[in-house]
Short mmCIF file of C-alpha atoms and ligand atoms in Angstrom, two decimals:
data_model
loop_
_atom_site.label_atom_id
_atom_site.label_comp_id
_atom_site.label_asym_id
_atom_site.label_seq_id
_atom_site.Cartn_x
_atom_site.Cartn_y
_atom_site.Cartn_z
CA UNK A 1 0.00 0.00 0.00
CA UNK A 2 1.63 3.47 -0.87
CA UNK A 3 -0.46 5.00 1.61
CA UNK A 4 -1.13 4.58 5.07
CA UNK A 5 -3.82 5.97 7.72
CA UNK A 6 -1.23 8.02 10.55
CA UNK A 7 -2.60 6.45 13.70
CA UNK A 8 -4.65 9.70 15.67
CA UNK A 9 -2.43 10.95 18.20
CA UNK A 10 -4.28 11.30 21.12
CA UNK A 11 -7.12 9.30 22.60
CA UNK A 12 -10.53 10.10 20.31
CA UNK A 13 -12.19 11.31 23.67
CA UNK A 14 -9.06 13.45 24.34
CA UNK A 15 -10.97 16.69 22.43
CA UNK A 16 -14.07 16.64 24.37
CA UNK A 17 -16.36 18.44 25.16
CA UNK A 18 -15.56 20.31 21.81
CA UNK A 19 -15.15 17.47 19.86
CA UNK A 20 -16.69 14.62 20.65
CA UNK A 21 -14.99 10.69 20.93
CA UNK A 22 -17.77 9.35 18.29
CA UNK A 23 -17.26 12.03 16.00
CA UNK A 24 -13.51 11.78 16.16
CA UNK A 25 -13.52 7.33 16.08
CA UNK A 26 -15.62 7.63 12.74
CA UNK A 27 -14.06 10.65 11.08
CA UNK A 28 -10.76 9.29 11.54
CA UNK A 29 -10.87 5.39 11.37
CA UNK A 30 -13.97 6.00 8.34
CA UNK A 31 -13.90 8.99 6.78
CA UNK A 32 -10.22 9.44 6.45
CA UNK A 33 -9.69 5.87 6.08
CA UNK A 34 -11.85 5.45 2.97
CA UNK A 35 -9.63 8.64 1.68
CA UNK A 36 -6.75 6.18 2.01
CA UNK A 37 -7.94 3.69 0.38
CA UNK A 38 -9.67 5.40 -2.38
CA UNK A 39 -6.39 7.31 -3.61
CA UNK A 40 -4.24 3.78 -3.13
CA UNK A 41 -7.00 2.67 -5.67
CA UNK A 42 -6.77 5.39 -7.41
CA UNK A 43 -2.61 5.18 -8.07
CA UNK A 44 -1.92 1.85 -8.10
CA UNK A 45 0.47 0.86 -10.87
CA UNK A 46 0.82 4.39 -11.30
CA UNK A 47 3.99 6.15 -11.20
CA UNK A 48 2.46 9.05 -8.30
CA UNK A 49 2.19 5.70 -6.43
CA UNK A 50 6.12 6.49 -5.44
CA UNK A 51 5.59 9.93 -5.25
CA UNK A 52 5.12 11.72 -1.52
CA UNK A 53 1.55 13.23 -0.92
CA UNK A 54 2.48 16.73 -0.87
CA UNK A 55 3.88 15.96 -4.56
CA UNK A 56 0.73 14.35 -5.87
CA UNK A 57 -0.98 17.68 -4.46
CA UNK A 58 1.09 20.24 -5.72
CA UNK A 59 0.88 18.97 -9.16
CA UNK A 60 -2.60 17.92 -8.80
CA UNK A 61 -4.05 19.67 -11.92
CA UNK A 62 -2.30 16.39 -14.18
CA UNK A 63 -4.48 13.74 -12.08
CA UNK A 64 -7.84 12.91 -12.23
CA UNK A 65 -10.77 13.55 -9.67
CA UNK A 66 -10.44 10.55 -7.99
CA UNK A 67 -6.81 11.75 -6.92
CA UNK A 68 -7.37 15.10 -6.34
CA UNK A 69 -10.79 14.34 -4.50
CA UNK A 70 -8.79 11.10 -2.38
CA UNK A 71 -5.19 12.54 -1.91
CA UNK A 72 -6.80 16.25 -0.84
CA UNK A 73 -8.76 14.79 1.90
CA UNK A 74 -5.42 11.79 2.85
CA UNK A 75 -3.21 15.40 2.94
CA UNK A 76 -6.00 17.30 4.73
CA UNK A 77 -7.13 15.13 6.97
CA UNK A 78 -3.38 14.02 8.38
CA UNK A 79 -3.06 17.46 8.71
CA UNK A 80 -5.99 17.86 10.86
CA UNK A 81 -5.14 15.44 13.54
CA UNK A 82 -1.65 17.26 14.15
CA UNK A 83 -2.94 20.58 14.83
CA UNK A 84 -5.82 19.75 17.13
CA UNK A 85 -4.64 18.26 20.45
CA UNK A 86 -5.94 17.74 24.08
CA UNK A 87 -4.57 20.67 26.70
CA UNK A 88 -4.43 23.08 23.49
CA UNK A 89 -6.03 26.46 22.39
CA UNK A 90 -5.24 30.09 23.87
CA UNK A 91 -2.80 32.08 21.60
CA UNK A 92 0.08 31.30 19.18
CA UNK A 93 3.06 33.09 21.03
CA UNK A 94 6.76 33.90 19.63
CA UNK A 95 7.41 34.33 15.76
CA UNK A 96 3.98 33.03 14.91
CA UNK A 97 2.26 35.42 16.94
CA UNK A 98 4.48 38.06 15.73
CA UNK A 99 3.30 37.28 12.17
CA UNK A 100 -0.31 36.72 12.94
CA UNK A 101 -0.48 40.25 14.32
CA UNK A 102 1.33 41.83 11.49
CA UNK A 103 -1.26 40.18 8.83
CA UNK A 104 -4.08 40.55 10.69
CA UNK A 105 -3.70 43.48 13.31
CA UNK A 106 -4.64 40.90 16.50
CA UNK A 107 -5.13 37.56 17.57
CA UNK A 108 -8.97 38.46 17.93
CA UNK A 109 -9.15 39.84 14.18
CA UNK A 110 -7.44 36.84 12.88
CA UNK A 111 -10.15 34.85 14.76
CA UNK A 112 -12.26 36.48 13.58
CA UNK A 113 -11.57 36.53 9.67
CA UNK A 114 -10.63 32.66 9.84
CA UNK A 115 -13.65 32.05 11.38
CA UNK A 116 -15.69 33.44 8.49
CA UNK A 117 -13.86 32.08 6.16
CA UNK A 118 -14.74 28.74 7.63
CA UNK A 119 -18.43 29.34 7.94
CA UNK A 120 -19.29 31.28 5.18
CA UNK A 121 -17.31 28.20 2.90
CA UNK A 122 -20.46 26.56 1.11
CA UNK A 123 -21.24 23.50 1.04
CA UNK A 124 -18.02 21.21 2.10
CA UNK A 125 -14.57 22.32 2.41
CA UNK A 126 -12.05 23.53 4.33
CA UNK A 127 -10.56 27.10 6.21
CA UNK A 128 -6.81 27.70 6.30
CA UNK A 129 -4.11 29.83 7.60
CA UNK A 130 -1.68 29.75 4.63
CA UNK A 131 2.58 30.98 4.73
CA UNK A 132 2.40 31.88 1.18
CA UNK A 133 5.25 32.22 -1.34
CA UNK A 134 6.47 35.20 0.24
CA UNK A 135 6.10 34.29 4.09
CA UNK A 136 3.26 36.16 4.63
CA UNK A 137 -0.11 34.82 6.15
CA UNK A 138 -3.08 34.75 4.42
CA UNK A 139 -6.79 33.07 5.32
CA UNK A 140 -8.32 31.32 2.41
CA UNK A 141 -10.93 28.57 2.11
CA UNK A 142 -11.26 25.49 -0.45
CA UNK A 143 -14.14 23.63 -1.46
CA UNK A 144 -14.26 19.56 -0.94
CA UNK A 145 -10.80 18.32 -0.07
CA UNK A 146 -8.87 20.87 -2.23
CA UNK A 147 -6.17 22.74 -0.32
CA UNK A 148 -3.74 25.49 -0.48
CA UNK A 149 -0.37 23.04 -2.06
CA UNK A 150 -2.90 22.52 -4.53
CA UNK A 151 -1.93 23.84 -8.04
CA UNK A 152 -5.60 24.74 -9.07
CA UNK A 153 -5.96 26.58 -5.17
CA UNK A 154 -6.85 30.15 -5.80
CA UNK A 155 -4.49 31.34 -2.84
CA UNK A 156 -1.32 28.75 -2.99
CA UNK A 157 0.94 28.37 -0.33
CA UNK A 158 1.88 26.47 2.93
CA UNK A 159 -1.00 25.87 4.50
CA UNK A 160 -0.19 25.63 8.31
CA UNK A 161 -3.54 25.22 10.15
CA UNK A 162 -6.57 23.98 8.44
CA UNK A 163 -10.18 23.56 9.41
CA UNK A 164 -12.43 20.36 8.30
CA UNK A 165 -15.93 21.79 7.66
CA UNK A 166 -17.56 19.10 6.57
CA UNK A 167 -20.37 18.34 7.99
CA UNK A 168 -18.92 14.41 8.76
CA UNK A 169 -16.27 16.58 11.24
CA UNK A 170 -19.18 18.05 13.64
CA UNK A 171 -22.92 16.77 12.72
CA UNK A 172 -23.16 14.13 15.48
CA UNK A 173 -22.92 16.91 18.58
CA UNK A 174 -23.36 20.66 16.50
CA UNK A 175 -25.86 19.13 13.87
CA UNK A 176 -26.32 22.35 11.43
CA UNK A 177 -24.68 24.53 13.67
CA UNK A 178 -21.37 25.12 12.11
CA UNK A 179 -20.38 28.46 13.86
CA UNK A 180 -20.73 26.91 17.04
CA UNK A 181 -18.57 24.17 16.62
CA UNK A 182 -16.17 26.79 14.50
CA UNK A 183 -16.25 28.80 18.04
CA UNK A 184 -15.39 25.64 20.13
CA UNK A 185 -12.55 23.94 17.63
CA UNK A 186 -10.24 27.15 18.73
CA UNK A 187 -10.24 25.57 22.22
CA UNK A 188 -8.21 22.16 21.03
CA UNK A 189 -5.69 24.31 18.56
CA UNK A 190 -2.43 22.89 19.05
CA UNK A 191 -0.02 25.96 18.46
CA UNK A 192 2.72 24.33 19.40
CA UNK A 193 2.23 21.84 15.76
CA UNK A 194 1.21 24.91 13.91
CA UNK A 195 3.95 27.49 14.74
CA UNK A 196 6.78 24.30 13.88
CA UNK A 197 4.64 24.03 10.66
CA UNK A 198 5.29 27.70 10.13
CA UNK A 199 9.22 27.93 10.77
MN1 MN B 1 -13.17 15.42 7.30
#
């Protein structure tokens, strides 16, 4: 297999109460799972089989859906896990916190602006905080399981903190209430993951 599903770091119960264990055993061991196994179908006997995930994703635009669609949410997803964690939230501190300000004036304005991006995204997709080309941050959004390595993204860059809002990531305990759960997901933020991501 040329991909594998990165074990969750942290017990599934370990987010709660802002994510709960259910929601975390099935996104993880189904929903990402199936994106594993979908994009090994998708590549085998394929030369991208050998080829790292980021590579498939920054030259995404010369595979077909199933790839983009299956390798966006493998990417994505293993993403995901990292930057969440139990004993997390508050503010970035340091360089990242330095940089945060200088894009976005405060910690509460970035909030703020990342939040709409995530709940104004239609439909499925994803919110990111992106270190683009020239080191800057930027917020964008993506639809399904694009993201920002992606060639086709409309802002491209390094993303280094991502938000899953699909409804799979929060229907069980926020049913249609995506800005709640948005509002509660800043509380499990690992910094720590996202400001190594960033240097
Ligand atoms: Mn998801």
């Amino acid at each position: 297999m040329a991909f594998t599903l990165p074990p969750l770091p942290y017990a599934p119960g370990a987010l709660e109460p802002h994510i709960d264990a259910r929601t975390m055993e099935i996104h993880h061991g189904k929903h990402h799972n199936a994106y594993v196994t979908n994009l090994n179908n998708a590549v085998a006997g394929k030369p991208e089989e050998n080829l790292s995930i980021e590579e498939i994703c920054k030259n995404i635009s010369k595979y077909p859906m199933p790839v983009r669609n299956n390798g966006g949410g493998h990417f994505n997803h293993s993403m995901f896990w990292t930057v969440m964690g139990p004993n997390a939230g508050g503010a970035p501190s340091g360089a990242l916190g330095d940089a945060i300000n200088a894009a976005f004036g405060n910690f509460e304005e970035f909030k703020t602006k990342f939040n709409t991006a995530a709940t104004t995204r239609f439909g499925s997709g994803w919110a990111w905080l992106v270190k683009d080309s020239s080191g800057k941050l930027v917020i964008s959004s993506t639809p399904n399981q694009d993201n920002p390595l992606m060639d086709i993204a409309e802002v491209k860059g390094t993303p280094i903190l991502g938000l899953d809002v699909w409804e799979h990531a929060y229907y069980l305990n926020y049913q249609n209430r995506r800005p709640d759960y948005c509002a509660a997901w800043w509380n499990v933020v690992n910094w720590k993951e996202v400001a190594r991501r960033f240097a």
